[in-house]
Coordinates of C-alpha atoms and ligand atoms in Angstrom, one line a residue:
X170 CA -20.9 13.2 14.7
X171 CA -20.8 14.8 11.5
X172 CA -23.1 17.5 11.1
X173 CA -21.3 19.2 8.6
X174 CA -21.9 18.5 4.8
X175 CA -18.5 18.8 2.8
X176 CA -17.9 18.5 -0.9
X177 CA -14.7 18.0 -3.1
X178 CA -13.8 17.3 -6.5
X179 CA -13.4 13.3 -6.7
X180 CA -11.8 13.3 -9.9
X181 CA -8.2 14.3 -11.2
X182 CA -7.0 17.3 -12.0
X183 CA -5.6 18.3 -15.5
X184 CA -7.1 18.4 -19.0
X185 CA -10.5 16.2 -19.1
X186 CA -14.0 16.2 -20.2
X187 CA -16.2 15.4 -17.4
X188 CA -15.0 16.2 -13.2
X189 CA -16.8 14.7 -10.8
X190 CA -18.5 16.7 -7.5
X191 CA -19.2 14.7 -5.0
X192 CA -21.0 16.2 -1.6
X193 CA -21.5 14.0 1.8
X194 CA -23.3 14.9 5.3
X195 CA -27.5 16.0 6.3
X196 CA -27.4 18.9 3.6
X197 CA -26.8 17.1 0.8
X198 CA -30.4 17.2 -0.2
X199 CA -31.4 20.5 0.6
X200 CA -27.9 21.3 -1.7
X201 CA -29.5 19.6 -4.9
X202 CA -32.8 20.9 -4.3
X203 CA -31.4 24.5 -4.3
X204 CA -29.1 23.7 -7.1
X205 CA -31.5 21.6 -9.8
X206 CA -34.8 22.5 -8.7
X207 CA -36.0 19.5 -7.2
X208 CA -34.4 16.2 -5.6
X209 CA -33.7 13.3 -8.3
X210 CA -35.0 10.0 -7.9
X211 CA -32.5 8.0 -5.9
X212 CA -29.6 6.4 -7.4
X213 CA -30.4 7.2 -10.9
X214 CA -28.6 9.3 -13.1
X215 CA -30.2 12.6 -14.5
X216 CA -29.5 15.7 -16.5
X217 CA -30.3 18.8 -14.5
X218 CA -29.4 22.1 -14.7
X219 CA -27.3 23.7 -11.9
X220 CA -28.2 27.3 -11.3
X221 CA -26.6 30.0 -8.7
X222 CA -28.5 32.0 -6.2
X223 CA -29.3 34.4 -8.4
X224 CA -30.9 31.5 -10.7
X225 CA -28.5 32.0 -13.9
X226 CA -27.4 28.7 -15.4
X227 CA -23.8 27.3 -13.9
X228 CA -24.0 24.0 -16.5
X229 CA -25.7 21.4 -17.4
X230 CA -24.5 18.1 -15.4
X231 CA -25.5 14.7 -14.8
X232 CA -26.5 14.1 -11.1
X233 CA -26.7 11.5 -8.7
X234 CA -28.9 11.3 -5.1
X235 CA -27.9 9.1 -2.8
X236 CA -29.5 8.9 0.3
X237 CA -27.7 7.5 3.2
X238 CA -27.5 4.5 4.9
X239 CA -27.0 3.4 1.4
X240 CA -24.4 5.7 0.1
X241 CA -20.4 5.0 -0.2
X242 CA -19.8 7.1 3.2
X243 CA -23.2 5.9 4.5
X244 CA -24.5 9.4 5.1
X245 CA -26.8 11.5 2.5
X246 CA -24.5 11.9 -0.5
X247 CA -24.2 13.2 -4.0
X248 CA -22.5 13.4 -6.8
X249 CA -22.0 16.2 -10.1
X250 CA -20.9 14.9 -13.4
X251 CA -19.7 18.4 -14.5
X252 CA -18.0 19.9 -17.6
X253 CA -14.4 19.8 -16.6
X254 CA -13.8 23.3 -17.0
X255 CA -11.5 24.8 -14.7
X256 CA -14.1 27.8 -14.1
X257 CA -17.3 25.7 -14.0
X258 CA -15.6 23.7 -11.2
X259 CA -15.1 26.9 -8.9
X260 CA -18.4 28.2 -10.0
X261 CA -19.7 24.9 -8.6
X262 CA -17.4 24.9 -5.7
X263 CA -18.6 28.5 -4.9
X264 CA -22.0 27.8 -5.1
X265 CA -21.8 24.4 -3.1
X266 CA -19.4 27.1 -0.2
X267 CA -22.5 29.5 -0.6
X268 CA -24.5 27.2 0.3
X269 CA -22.8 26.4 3.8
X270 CA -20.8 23.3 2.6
X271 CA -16.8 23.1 3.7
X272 CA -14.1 21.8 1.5
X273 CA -13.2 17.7 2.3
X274 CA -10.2 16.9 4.0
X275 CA -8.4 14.9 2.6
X276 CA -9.3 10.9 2.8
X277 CA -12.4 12.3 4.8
X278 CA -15.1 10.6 2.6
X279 CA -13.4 7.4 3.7
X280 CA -12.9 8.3 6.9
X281 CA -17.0 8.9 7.4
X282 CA -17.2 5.8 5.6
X283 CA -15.2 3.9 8.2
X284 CA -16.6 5.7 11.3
X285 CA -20.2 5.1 9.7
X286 CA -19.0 1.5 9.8
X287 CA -19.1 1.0 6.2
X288 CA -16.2 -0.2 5.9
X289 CA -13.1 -1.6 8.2
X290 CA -9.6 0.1 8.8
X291 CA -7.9 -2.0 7.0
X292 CA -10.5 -2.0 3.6
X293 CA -9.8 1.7 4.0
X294 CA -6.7 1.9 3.3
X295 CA -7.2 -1.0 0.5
X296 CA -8.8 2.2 -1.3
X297 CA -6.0 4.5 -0.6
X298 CA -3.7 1.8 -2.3
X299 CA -6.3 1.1 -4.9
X300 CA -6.4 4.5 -5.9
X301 CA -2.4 4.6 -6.2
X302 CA -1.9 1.1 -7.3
X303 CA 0.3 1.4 -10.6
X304 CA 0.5 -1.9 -11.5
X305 CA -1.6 -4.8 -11.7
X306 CA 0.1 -6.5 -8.6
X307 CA -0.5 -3.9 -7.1
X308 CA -4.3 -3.5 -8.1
X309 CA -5.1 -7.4 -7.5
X310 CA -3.7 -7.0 -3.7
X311 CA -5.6 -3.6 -3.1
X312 CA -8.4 -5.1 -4.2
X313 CA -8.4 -8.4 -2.0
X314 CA -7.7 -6.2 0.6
X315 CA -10.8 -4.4 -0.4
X316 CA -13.0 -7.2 -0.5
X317 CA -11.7 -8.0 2.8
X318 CA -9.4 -11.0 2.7
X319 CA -7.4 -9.6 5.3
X320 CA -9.7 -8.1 7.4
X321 CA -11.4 -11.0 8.2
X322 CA -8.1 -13.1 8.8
X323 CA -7.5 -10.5 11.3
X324 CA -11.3 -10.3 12.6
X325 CA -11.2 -14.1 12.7
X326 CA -7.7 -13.7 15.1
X327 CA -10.0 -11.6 17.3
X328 CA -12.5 -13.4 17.2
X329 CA -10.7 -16.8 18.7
X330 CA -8.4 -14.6 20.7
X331 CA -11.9 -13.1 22.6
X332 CA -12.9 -16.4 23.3
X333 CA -9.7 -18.0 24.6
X334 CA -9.9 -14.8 27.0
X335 CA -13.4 -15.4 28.1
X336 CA -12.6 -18.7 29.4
X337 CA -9.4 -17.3 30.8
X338 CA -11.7 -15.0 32.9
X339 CA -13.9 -17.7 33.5
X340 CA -10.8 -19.0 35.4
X341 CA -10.0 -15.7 37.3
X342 CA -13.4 -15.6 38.2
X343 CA -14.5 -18.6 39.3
X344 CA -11.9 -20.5 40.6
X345 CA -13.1 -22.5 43.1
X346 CA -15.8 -24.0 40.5
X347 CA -15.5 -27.6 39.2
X348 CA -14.3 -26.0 35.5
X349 CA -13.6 -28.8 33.1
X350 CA -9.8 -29.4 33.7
X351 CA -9.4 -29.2 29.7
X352 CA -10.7 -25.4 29.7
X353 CA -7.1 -24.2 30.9
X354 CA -5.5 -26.3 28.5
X355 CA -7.3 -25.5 25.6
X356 CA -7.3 -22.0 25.9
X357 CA -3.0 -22.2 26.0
X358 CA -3.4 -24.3 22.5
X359 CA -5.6 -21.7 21.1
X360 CA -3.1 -19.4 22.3
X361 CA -0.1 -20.8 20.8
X362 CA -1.6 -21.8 17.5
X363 CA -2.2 -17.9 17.1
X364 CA 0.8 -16.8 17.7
X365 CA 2.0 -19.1 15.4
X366 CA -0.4 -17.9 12.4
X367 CA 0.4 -14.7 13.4
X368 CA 4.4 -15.8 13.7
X369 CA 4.0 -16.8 10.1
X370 CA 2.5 -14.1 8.6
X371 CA 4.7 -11.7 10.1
X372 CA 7.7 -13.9 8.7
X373 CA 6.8 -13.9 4.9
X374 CA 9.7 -11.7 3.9
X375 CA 7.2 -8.5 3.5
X376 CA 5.8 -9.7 0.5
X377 CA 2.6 -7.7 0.4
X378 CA 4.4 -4.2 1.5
X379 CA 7.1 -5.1 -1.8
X380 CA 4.0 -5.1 -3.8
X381 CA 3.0 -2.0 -2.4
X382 CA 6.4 -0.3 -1.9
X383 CA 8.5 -1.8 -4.9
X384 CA 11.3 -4.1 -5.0
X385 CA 15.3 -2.8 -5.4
X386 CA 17.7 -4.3 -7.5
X387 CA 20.8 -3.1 -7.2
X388 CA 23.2 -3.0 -10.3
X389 CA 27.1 -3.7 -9.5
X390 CA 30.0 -4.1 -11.4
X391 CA 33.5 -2.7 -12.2
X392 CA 33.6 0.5 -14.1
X393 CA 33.1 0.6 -17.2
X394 CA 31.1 -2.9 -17.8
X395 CA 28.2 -0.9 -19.2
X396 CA 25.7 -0.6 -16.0
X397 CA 24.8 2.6 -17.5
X398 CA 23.8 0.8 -21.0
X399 CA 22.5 -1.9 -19.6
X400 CA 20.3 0.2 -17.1
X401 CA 19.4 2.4 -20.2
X402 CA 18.3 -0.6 -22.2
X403 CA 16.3 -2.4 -19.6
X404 CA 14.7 1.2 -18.7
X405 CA 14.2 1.9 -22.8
X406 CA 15.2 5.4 -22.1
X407 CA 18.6 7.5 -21.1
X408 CA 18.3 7.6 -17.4
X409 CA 22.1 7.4 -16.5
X410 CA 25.3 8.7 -18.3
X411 CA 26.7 6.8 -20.3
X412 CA 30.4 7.6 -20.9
X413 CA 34.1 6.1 -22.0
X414 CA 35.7 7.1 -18.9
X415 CA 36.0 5.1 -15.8
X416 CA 33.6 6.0 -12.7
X417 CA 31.9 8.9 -14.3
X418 CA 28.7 7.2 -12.7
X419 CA 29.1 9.7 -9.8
X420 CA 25.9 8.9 -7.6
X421 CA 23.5 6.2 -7.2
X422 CA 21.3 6.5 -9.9
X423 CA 17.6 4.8 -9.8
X424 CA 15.3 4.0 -12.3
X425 CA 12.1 2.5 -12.0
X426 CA 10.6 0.0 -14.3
X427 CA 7.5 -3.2 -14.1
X428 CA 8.3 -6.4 -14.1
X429 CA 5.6 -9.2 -13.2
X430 CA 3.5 -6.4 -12.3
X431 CA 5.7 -5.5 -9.4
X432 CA 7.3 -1.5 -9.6
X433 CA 11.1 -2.3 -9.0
X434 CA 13.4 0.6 -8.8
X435 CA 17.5 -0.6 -10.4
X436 CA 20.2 1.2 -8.9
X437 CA 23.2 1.8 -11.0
X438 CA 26.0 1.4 -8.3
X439 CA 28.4 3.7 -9.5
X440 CA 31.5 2.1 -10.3
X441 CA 32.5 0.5 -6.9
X442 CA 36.0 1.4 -6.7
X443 CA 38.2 2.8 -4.0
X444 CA 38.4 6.7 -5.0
X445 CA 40.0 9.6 -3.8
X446 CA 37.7 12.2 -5.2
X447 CA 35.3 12.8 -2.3
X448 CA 32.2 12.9 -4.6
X449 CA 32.7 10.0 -6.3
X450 CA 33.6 8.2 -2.6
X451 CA 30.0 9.9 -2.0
X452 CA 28.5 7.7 -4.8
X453 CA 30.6 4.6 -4.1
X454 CA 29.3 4.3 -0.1
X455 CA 25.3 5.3 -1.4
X456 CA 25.8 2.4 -3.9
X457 CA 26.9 0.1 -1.7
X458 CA 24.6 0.5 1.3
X459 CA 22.0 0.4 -1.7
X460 CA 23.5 -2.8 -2.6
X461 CA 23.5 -4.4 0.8
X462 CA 19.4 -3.7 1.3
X463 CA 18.6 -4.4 -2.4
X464 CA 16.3 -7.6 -2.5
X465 CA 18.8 -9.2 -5.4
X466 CA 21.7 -8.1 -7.0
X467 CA 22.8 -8.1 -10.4
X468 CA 26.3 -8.7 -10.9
X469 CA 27.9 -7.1 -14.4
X470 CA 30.9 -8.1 -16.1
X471 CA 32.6 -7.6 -19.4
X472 CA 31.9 -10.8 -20.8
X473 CA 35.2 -13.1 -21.2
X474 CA 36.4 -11.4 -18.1
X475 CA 36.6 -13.3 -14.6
X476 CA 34.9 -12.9 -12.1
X477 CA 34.8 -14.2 -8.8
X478 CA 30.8 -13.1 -8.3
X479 CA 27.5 -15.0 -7.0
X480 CA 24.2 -14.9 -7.5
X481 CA 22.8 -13.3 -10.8
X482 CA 25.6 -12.8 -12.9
X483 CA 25.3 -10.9 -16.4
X484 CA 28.0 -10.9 -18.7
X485 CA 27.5 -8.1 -20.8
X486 CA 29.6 -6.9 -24.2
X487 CA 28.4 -10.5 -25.6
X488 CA 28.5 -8.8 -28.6
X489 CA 32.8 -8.8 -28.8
X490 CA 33.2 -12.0 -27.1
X491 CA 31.5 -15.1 -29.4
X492 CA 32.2 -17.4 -26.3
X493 CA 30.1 -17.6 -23.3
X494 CA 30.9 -19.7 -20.0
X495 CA 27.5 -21.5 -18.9
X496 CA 27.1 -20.1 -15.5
X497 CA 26.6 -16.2 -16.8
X498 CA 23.5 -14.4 -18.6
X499 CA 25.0 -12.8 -21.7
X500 CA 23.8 -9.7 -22.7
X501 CA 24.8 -6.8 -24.9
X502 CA 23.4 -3.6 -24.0
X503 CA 24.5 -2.5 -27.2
X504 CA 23.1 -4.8 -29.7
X505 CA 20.1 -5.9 -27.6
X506 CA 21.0 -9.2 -27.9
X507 CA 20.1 -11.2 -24.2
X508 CA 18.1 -8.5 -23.0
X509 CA 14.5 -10.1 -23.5
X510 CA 16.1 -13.6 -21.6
X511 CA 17.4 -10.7 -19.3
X512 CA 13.9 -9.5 -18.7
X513 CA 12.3 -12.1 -18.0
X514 CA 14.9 -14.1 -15.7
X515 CA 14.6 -10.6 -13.4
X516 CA 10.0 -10.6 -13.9
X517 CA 10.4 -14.5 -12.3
X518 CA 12.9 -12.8 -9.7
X519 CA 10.4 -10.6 -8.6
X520 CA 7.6 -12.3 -8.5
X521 CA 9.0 -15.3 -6.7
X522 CA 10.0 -12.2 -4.2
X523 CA 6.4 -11.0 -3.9
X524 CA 3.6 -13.4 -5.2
X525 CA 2.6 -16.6 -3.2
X526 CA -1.0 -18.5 -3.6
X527 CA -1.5 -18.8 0.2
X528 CA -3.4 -16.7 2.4
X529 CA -3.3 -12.8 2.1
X530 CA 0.3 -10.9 2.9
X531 CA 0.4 -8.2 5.4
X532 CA 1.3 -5.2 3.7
X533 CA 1.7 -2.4 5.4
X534 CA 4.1 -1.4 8.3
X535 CA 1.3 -0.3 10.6
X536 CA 0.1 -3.7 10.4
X537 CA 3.1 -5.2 11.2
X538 CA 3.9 -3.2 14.1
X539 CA 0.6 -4.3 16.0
X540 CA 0.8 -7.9 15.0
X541 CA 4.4 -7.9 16.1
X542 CA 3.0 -6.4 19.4
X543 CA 0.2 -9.0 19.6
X544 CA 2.9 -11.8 19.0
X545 CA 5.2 -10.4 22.5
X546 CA 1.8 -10.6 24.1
X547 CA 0.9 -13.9 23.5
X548 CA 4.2 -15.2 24.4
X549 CA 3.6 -13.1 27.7
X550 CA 0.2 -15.3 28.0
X551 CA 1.4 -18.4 27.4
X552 CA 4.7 -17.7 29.9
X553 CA 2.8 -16.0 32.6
X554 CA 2.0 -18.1 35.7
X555 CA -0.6 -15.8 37.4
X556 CA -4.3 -16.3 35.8
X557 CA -4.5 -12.4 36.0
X558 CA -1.4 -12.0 34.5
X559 CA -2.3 -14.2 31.7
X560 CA -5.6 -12.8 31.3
X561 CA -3.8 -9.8 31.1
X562 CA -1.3 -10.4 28.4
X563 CA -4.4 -12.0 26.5
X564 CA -6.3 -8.7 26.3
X565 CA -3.4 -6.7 25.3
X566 CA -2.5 -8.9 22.8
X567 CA -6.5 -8.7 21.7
X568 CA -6.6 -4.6 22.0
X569 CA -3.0 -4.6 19.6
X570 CA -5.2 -6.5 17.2
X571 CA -8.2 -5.0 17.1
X572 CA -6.2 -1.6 16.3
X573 CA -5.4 -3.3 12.4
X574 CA -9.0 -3.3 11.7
X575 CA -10.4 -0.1 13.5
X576 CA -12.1 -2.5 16.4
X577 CA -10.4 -0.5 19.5
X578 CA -9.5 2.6 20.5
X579 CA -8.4 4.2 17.2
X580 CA -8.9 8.0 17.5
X581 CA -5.4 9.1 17.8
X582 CA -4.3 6.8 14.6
X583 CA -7.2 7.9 12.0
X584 CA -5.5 11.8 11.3
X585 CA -2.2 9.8 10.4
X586 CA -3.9 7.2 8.4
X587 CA -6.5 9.7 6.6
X588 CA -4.1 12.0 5.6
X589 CA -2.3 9.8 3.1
X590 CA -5.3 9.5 0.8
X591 CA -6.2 11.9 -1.6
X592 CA -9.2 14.9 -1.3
X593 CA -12.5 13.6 -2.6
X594 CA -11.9 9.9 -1.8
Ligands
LIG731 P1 29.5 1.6 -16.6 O1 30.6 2.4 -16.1 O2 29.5 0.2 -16.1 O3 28.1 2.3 -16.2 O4 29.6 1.5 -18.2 P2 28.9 2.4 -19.3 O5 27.5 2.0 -19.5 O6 29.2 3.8 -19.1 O7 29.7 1.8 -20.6 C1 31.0 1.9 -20.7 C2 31.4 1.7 -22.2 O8 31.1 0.5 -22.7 C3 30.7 2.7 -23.1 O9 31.7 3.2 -24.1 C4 29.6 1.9 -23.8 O10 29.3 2.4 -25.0 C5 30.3 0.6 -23.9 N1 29.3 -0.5 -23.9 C6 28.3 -0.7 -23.0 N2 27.6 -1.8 -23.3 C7 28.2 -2.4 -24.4 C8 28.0 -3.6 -25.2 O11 27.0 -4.4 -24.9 N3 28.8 -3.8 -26.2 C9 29.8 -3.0 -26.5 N4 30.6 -3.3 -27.5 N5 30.1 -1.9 -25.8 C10 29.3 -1.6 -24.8

């Protein structure tokens, strides 16, 4: 289906010594031959010189033949280790259009990679969030994912589900045969034991899509506490104003640091105080519909103060107050004094939010959505009455499955899934 060859630059733009061409699809060997002369040995590195039409030297580059089925999209591929140079790269590129080859879309190495049946839906978009991952929760899960640990949790749900259905049908179709009277029986347990896995992967509090996505913390706390400070400390930079004067925090501000390898983004929830200047009211109702979706909230007080809080409770300003009651963290954002206890009380926080030792988290929405699906289904199946109806639920609950890992009837969800990733991956 693809008898196009395309190209793209597969590494980053900016300021760098080497960039990396990398051509998929039938041409690709006819492209290097034209290019260096004659076709490399397979899969082994070599320094060739890349020449125009006209035969006058383009650079010098390190180049790689792949030769499909054995190639990262499974087609004929290949790869330029040029000079980074901006102008070398379009004299490359122009050479490679010259030569017939389109521009990649973007994610569309991937995407021949998963149509070629190299690789699943779901390990596909493991290398979208591999190649984003940030931090190194982040790049653990994208690389289980990659390896397949969730795939083949939701391959092995298929896989039992498919069979519970054949018997099923085995019912609808034969039913005046002696059947084992167990066969009717077991396939309902094999039903409800999936949709309980499937029930308790769905209800583990999104921990994989907070690894992806990031957790919020929300700041609170009565004007002039030192949110600001304290934000500005924990952040080791000046991301909010910090002022003397009550509520001059006009708007929700966020700030996003690592902790436990988890991206967490603090909102500073502007002093949250009844107001009657309209853009401070703005800030005080972002701030607190912030506060109400944050996964934890941190509670700031002047220290020596009461407070009437729960939950994580910082007392800040411990720097003018020598006495501290046992049930608050005290900090000063001034002195620094607290902060590294701070720090890693709200690391445990969030990796206690995210991190677990069992089997692999769901992590994206699209995921959820069908397994959510899948779950109605097999509560359908194991209410319905009518063999047909049953078989029925059973093979939509199957189909909603087999959408996660690119098994069924996919077309129509590969643009939006593609387009996310990056050109030349
Ligand atoms: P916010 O309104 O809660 O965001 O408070 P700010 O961060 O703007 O701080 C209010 C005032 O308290 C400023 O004058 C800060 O310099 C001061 N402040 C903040 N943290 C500390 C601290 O730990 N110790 C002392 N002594 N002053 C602080």
């Amino acid at each position: 289906m693809n008898d196009d060859t395309v190209f793209a630059l597969a590494s980053g733009a900016g300021r760098a010594a080497i960039a990396i061409v990398r051509i998929s699809g039938p041409d690709s060997a006819a492209v290097l031959t034209a290019m260096c002369g004659t076709l490399p040995f397979p899969r082994r590195a070599v320094v060739r010189a890349l020449r125009d039409a006209e035969g006058e030297l383009l650079d010098r580059a390190m180049v790689l033949w792949l030769p499909g089925p054995k190639s990262y999209t499974g087609e004929d591929s290949a790869e330029l280790h040029v000079h980074a140079g901006r102008a070398v790269i379009d004299a490359v590129a122009d050479r490679l259009a010259g030569l017939g080859l389109r521009p990649a879309e973007p994610g569309e190495f991937t995407r021949r990679a998963f149509l070629n049946g190299k690789l699943d839906l779901v390990s596909a978009e493991a290398v979208h969030d591999l190649v984003a991952a940030e931090t190194d929760a982040q790049r653990r899960q994208a690389l289980r994912q990659l390896e397949g640990a969730l795939g083949d949790l939701y391959r092995d749900w298929s896989d039992r589900l498919r069979g519970a259905l054949a018997r099923q049908e085995a019912l609808i179709d034969f039913p005046d045969e002696d059947l084992p009277p167990e066969v009717e029986a077991d396939l309902l347990a094999s039903v409800h034991s999936l949709r309980g896995e499937i029930g308790a992967h769905l209800d583990d509090r999104h921990r994989g899509e907070k690894i992806r996505e990031g957790l919020c913390f929300a700041i609170t706390g009565a004007p002039n506490v030192g949110k600001s400070s304290l934000i500005n400390a924990l952040a080791q930079r000046d991301v909010a104003i910090v002022s003397a004067t009550p509520g001059t925090t006009r708007d929700a501000i966020e700030t996003r640091i690592v902790l436990g390898g988890v991206p967490i983004t603090l909102v500073d929830t502007a002093g949250l105080r009844d107001t009657t200047d309209p853009i401070e009211a703005e800030g005080v109702r972002r701030a607190r519909s912030r506060a109400a979706s944050a996964d934890l909230v941190l509670t700031v007080i002047e220290a020596g103060s009461p407070f009437d809080a729960g939950g994580l409770v910082v007392a800040n300003k411990s720097d003018l107050y020598p006495e501290q009651r046992p049930d608050v963290l005290p900090v000063s954002a001034l002195t620094g004094a607290g902060l590294p206890e701070l720090l890693a009380r709200l690391a445990a926080e969030a990796i206690a939010l995210t991190q677990s030792g069992g089997p692999p988290p769901l992590t994206r929405a699209r995921h959820r959505t069908a397994l959510s699906a899948a779950a109605r289904w097999l509560a359908d199946a194991e209410d319905a009455i009518e063999p047909e109806l049953r078989g029925e639920a059973m093979r939509l609950a199957l189909r909603a499955i087999g959408t996660i890992t690119g098994q069924v009837g996919v077309e129509d969800i590969l643009d939006s899934i593609f387009r996310q990733f990056c050109i030349g991956k």
